[in-house]
mmCIF file of C-alpha atoms and ligand atoms in Angstrom:
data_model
loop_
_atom_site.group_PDB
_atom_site.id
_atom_site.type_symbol
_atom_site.label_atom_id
_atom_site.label_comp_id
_atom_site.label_asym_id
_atom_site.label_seq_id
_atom_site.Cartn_x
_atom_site.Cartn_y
_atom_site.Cartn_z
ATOM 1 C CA UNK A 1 0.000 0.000 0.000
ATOM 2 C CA UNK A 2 1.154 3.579 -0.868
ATOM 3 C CA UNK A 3 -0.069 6.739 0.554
ATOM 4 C CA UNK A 4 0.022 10.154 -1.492
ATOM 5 C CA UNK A 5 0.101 12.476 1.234
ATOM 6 C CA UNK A 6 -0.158 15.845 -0.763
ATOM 7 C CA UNK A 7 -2.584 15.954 -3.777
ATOM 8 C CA UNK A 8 -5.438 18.210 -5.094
ATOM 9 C CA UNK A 9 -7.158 16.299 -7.472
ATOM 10 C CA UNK A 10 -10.006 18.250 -6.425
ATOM 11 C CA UNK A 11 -9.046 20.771 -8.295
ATOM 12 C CA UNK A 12 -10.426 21.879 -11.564
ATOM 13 C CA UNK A 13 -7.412 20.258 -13.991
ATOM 14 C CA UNK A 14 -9.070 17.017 -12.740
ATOM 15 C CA UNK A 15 -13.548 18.095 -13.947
ATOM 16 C CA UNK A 16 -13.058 15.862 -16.914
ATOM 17 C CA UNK A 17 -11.994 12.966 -15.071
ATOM 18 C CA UNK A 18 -11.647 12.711 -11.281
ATOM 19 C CA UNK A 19 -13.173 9.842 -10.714
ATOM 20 C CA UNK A 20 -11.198 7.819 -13.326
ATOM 21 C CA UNK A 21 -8.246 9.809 -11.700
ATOM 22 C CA UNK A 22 -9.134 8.194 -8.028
ATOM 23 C CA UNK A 23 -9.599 4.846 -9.302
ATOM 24 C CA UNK A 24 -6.200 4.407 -11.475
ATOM 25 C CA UNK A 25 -4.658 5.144 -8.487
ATOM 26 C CA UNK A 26 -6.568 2.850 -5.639
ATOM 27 C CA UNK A 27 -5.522 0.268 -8.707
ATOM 28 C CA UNK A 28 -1.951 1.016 -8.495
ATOM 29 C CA UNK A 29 -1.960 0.186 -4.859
ATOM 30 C CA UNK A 30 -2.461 4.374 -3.528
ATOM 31 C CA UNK A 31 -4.880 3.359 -1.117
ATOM 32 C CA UNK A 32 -4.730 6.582 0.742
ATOM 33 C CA UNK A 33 -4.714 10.189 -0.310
ATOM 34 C CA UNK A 34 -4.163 13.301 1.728
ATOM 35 C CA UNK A 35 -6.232 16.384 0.433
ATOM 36 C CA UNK A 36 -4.220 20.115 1.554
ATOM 37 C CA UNK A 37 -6.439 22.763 1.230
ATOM 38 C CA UNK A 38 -5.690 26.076 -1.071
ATOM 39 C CA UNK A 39 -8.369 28.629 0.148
ATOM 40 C CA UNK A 40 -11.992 29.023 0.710
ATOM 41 C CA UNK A 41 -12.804 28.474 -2.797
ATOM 42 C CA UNK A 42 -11.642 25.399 -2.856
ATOM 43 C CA UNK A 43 -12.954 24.152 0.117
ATOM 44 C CA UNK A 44 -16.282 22.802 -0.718
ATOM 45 C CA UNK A 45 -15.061 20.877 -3.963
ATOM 46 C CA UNK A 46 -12.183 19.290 -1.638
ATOM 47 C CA UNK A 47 -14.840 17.828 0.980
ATOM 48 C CA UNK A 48 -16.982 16.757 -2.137
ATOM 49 C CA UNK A 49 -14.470 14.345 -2.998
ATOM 50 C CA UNK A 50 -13.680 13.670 0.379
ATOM 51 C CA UNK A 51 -17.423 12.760 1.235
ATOM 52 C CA UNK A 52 -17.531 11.033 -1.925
ATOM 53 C CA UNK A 53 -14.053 8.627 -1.273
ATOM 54 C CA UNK A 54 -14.271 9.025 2.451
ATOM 55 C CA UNK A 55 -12.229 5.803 3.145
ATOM 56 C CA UNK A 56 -9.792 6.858 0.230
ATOM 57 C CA UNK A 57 -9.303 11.131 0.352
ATOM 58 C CA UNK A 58 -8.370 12.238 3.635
ATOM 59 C CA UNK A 59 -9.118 16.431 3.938
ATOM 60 C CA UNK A 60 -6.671 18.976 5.383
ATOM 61 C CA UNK A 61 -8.056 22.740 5.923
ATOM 62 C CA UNK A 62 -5.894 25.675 5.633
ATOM 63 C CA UNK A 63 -5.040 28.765 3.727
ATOM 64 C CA UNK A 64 -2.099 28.588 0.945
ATOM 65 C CA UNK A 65 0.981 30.887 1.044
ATOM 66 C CA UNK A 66 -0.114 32.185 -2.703
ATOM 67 C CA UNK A 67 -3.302 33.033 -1.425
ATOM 68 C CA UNK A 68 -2.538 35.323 1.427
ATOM 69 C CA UNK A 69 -3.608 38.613 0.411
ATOM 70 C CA UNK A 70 -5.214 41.660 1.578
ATOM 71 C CA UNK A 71 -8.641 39.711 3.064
ATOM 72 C CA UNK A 72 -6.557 37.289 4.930
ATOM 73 C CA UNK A 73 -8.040 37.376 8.080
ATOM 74 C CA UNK A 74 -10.940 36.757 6.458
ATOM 75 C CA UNK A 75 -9.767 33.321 5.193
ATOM 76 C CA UNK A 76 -8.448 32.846 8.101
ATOM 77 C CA UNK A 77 -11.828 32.997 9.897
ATOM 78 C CA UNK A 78 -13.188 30.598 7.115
ATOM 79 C CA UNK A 79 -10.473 28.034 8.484
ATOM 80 C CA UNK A 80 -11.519 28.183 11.950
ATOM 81 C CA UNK A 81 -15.415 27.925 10.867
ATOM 82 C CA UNK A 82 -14.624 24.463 9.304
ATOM 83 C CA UNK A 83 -12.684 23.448 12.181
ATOM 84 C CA UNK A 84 -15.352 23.847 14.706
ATOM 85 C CA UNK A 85 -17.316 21.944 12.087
ATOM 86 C CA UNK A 86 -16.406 19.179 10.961
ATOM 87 C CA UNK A 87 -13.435 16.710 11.153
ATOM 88 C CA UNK A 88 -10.237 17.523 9.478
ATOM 89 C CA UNK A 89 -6.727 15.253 9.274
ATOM 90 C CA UNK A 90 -4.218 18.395 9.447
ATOM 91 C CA UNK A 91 -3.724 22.137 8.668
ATOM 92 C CA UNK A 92 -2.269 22.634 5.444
ATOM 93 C CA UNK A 93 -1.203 23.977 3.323
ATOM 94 C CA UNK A 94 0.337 27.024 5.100
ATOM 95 C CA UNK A 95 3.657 27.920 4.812
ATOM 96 C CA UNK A 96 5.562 31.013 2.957
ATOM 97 C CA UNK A 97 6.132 31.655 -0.690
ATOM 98 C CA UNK A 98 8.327 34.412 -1.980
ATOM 99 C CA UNK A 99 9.047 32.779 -5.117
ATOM 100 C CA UNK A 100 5.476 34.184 -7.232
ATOM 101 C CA UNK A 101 5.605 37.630 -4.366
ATOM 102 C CA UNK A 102 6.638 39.251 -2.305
ATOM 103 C CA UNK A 103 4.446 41.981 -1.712
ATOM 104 C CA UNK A 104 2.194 39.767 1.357
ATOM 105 C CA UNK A 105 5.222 38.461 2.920
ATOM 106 C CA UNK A 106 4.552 40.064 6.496
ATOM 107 C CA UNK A 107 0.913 38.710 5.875
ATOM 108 C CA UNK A 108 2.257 35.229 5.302
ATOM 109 C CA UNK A 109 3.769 35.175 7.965
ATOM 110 C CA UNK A 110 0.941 36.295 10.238
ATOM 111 C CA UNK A 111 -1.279 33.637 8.601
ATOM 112 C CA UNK A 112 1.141 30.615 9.303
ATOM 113 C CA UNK A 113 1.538 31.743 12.934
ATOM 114 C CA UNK A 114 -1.569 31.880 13.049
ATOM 115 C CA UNK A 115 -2.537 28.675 11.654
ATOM 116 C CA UNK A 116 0.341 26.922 13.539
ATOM 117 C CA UNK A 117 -1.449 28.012 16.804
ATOM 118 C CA UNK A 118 -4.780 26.706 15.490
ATOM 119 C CA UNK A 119 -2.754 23.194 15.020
ATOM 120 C CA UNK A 120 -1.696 23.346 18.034
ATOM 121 C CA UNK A 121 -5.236 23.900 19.668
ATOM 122 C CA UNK A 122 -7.063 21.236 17.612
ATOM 123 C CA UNK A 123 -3.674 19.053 18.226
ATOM 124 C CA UNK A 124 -3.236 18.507 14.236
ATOM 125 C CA UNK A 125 -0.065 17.991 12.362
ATOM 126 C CA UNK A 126 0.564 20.831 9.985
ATOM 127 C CA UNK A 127 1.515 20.638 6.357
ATOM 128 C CA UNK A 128 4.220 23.337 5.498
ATOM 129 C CA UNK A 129 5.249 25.020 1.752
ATOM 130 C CA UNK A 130 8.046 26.548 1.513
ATOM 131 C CA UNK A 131 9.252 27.991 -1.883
ATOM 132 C CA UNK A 132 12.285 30.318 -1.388
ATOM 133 C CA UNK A 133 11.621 30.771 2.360
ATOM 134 C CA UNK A 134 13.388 28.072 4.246
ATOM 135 C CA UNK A 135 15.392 30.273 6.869
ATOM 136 C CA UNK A 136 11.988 32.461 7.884
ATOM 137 C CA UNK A 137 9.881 29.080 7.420
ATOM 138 C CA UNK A 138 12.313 27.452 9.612
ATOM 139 C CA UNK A 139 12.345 30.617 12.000
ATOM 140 C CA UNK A 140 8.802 30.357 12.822
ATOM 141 C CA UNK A 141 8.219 26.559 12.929
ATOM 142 C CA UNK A 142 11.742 26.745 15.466
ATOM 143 C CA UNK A 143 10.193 29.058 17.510
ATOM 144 C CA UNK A 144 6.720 27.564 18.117
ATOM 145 C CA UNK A 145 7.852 24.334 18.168
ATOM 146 C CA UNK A 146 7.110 23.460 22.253
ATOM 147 C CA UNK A 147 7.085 19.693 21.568
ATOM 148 C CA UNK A 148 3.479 19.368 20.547
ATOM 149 C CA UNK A 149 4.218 20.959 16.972
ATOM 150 C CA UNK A 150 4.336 18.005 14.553
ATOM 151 C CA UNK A 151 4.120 17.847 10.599
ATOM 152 C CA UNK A 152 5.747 17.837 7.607
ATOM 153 C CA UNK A 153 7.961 19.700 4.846
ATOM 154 C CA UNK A 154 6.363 19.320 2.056
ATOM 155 C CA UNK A 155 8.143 19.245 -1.621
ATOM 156 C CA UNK A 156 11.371 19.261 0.106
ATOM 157 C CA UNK A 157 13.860 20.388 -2.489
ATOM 158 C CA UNK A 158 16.891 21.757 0.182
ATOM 159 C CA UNK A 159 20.139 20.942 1.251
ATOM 160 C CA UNK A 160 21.817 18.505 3.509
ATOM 161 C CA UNK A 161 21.395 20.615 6.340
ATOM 162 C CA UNK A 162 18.156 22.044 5.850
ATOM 163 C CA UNK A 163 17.124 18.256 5.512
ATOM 164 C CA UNK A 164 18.549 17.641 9.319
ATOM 165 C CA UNK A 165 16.993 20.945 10.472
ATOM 166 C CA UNK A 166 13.763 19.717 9.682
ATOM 167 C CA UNK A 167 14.617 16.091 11.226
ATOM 168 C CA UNK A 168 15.826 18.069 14.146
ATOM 169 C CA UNK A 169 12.681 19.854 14.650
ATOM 170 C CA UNK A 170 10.913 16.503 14.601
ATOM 171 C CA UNK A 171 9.209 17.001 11.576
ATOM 172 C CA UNK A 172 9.338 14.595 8.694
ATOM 173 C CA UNK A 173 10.347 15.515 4.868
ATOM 174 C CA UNK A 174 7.779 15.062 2.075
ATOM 175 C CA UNK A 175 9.089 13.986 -0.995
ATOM 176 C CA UNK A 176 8.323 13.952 -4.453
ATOM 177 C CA UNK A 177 8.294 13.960 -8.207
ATOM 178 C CA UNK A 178 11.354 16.097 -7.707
ATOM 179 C CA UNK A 179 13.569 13.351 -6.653
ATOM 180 C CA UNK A 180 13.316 11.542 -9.782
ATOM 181 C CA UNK A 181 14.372 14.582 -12.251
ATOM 182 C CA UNK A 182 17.907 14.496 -13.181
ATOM 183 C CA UNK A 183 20.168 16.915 -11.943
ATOM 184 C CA UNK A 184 17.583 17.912 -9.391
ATOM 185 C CA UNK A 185 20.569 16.086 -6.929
ATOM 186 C CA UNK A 186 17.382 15.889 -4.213
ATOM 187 C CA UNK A 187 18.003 12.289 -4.494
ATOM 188 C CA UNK A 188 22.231 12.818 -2.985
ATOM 189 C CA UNK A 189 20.482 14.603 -0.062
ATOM 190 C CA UNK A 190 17.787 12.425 0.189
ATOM 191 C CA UNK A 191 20.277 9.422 0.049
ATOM 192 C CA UNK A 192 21.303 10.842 3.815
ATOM 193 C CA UNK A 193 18.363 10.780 5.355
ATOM 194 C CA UNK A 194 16.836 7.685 6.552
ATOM 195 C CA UNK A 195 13.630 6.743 5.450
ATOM 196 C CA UNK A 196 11.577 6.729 8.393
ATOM 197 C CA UNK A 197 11.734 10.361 7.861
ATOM 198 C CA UNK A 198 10.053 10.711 4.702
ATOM 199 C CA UNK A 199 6.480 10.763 3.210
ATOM 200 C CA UNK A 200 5.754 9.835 -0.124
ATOM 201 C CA UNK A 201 3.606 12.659 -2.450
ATOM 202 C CA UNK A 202 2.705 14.080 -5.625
ATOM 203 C CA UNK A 203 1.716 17.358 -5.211
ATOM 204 C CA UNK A 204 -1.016 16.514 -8.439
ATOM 205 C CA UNK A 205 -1.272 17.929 -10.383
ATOM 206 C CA UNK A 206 2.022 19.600 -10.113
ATOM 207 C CA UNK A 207 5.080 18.023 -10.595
ATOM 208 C CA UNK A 208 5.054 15.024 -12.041
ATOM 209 C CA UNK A 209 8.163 12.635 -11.587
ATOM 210 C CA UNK A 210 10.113 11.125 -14.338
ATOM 211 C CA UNK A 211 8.454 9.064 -16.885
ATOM 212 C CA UNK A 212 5.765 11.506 -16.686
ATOM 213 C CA UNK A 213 7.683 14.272 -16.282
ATOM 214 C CA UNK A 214 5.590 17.407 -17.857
ATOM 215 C CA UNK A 215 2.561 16.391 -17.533
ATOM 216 C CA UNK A 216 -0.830 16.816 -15.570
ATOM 217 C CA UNK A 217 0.481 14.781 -12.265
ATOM 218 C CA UNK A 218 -2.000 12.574 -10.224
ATOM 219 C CA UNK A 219 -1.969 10.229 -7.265
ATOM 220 C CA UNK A 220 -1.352 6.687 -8.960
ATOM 221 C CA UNK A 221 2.390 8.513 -10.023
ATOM 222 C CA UNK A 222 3.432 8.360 -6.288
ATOM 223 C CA UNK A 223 4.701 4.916 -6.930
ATOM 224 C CA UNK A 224 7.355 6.512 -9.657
ATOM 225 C CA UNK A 225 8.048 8.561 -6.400
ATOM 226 C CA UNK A 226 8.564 5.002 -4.372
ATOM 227 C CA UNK A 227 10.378 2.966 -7.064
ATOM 228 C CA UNK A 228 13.423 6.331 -7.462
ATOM 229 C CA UNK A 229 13.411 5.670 -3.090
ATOM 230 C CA UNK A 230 13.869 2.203 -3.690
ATOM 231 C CA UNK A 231 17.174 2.594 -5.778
ATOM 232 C CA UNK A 232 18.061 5.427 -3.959
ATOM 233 C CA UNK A 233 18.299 3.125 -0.663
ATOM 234 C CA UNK A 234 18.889 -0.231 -2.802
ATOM 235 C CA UNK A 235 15.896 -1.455 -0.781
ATOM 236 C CA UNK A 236 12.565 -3.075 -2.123
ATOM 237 C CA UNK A 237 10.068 -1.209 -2.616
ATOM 238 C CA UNK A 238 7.806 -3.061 -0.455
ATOM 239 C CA UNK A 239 9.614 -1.916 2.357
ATOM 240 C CA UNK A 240 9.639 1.836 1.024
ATOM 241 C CA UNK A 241 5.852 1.526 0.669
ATOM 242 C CA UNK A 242 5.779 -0.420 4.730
ATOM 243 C CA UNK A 243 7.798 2.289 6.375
ATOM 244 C CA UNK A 244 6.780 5.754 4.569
ATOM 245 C CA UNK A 245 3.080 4.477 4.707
ATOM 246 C CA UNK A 246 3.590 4.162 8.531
ATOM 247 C CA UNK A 247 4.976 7.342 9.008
ATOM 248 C CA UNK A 248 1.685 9.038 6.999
ATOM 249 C CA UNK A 249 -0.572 6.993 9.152
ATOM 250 C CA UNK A 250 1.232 8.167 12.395
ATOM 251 C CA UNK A 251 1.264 12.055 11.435
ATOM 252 C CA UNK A 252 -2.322 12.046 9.843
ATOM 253 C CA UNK A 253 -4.001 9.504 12.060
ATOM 254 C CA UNK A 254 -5.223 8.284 8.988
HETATM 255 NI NI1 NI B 301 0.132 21.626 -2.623
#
């Protein structure tokens, strides 16, 4: 069994085709599939899919990096309205991302305070993007982190270091189609760090690892993801599937 623990095939790329989508990859052995948030407008088709897989698409709420803008608190309020109401499996995904702007930066940074204190309330791991914002990602999660804090990296494409930083924190590193481009060199760092670390993900329908490389990404391409782990640790993949689909079940509860 594999677990994609990062994929919004709620979203629209997927109208023609969802369910098709959901299928091929329950077929190829993804028998879980972890559903991050982006904002209020994507809520309600997220818990659609949710509602309509409900042993198969496991919902996160949250408010995106790329969508903090001016009516954030706003969003923000949206978040904690779902919370009170219904079940969720994490926060996410918040994080910062000052690779499309800059201009909300202090905003994005309010927002995943914010957000990391509502995971801490609700006692909910927390599903971080960072795109050209390790250090004040890093900061923040450093500072709140009181020993309750617990979550993951997601699309992890740093460094050696940054890689033990996040180990260090006691947070584990999501990985995906990244590993398997060449000269991406994700899988040398990667190579470090043992696997009971990692989670397996697509990030659908970005993304999409080597052969598919370029295309529209979906769940069922997490096992490219698991097959580029297995020769990166010369293990089988059965055991790459065993160990990162226990560490998904013991951060989401799922
Ligand atoms: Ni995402």
């Amino acid at each position: 069994m594999l677990i994609d623990t990062h994929s919004h095939i709620y979203s629209e790329d997927f109208n023609d085709d969802r369910d098709e989508v959901v299928q091929r990859a329950y077929s190829s052995g993804v028998k879980k599939i972890v559903l991050p948030n982006i904002n209020s407008g994507t809520i309600k088709h997220m818990l659609d899919l949710s509602d309509t897989y409900p042993h198969l698409c496991f919902p996160l709420i949250g408010l995106h990096p790329t969508s903090v803008e001016e009516d954030y608190k706003e969003e923000l309020q949206a978040v904690e309205y779902w919370l009170e109401k219904r079940k969720f499996y994490g926060i996410g995904e918040i994080g910062i991302d000052l690779y499309w702007d800059k201009k909300y930066k202090k905003e994005q940074k309010d927002a995943f305070r914010t957000q990391i204190k509502l995971a801490k309330e609700y006692n909910l791991p927390v599903v971080i993007h960072v795109r050209d914002s390790f250090s004040e990602t890093y900061k923040i999660v450093k500072k709140e982190q009181d020993g309750t804090l617990r979550g993951v990296f997601h699309c992890f494409s740093g460094d050696e270091k940054e890689a033990q930083k996040v180990i260090k924190l006691g947070f584990y590193i999501g990985v995906g189609g990244l590993i398997t481009f060449k000269n991406s060199n994700l899988d040398k760092v990667i190579e470090k760090v043992e696997v009971n670390h990692l989670l397996l993900e697509t990030d659908s329908p970005y993304m999409a690892p080597e052969p598919k490389r370029g295309t529209r990404n979906e769940s069922s391409y997490v096992v490219y993801v698991a097959q580029k782990l297995a020769e990166v640790y010369n293990i089988p993949l059965s055991e790459v599937a065993e160990i990162t689909s226990g560490n998904a079940n013991n951060l989401f509860g799922i």
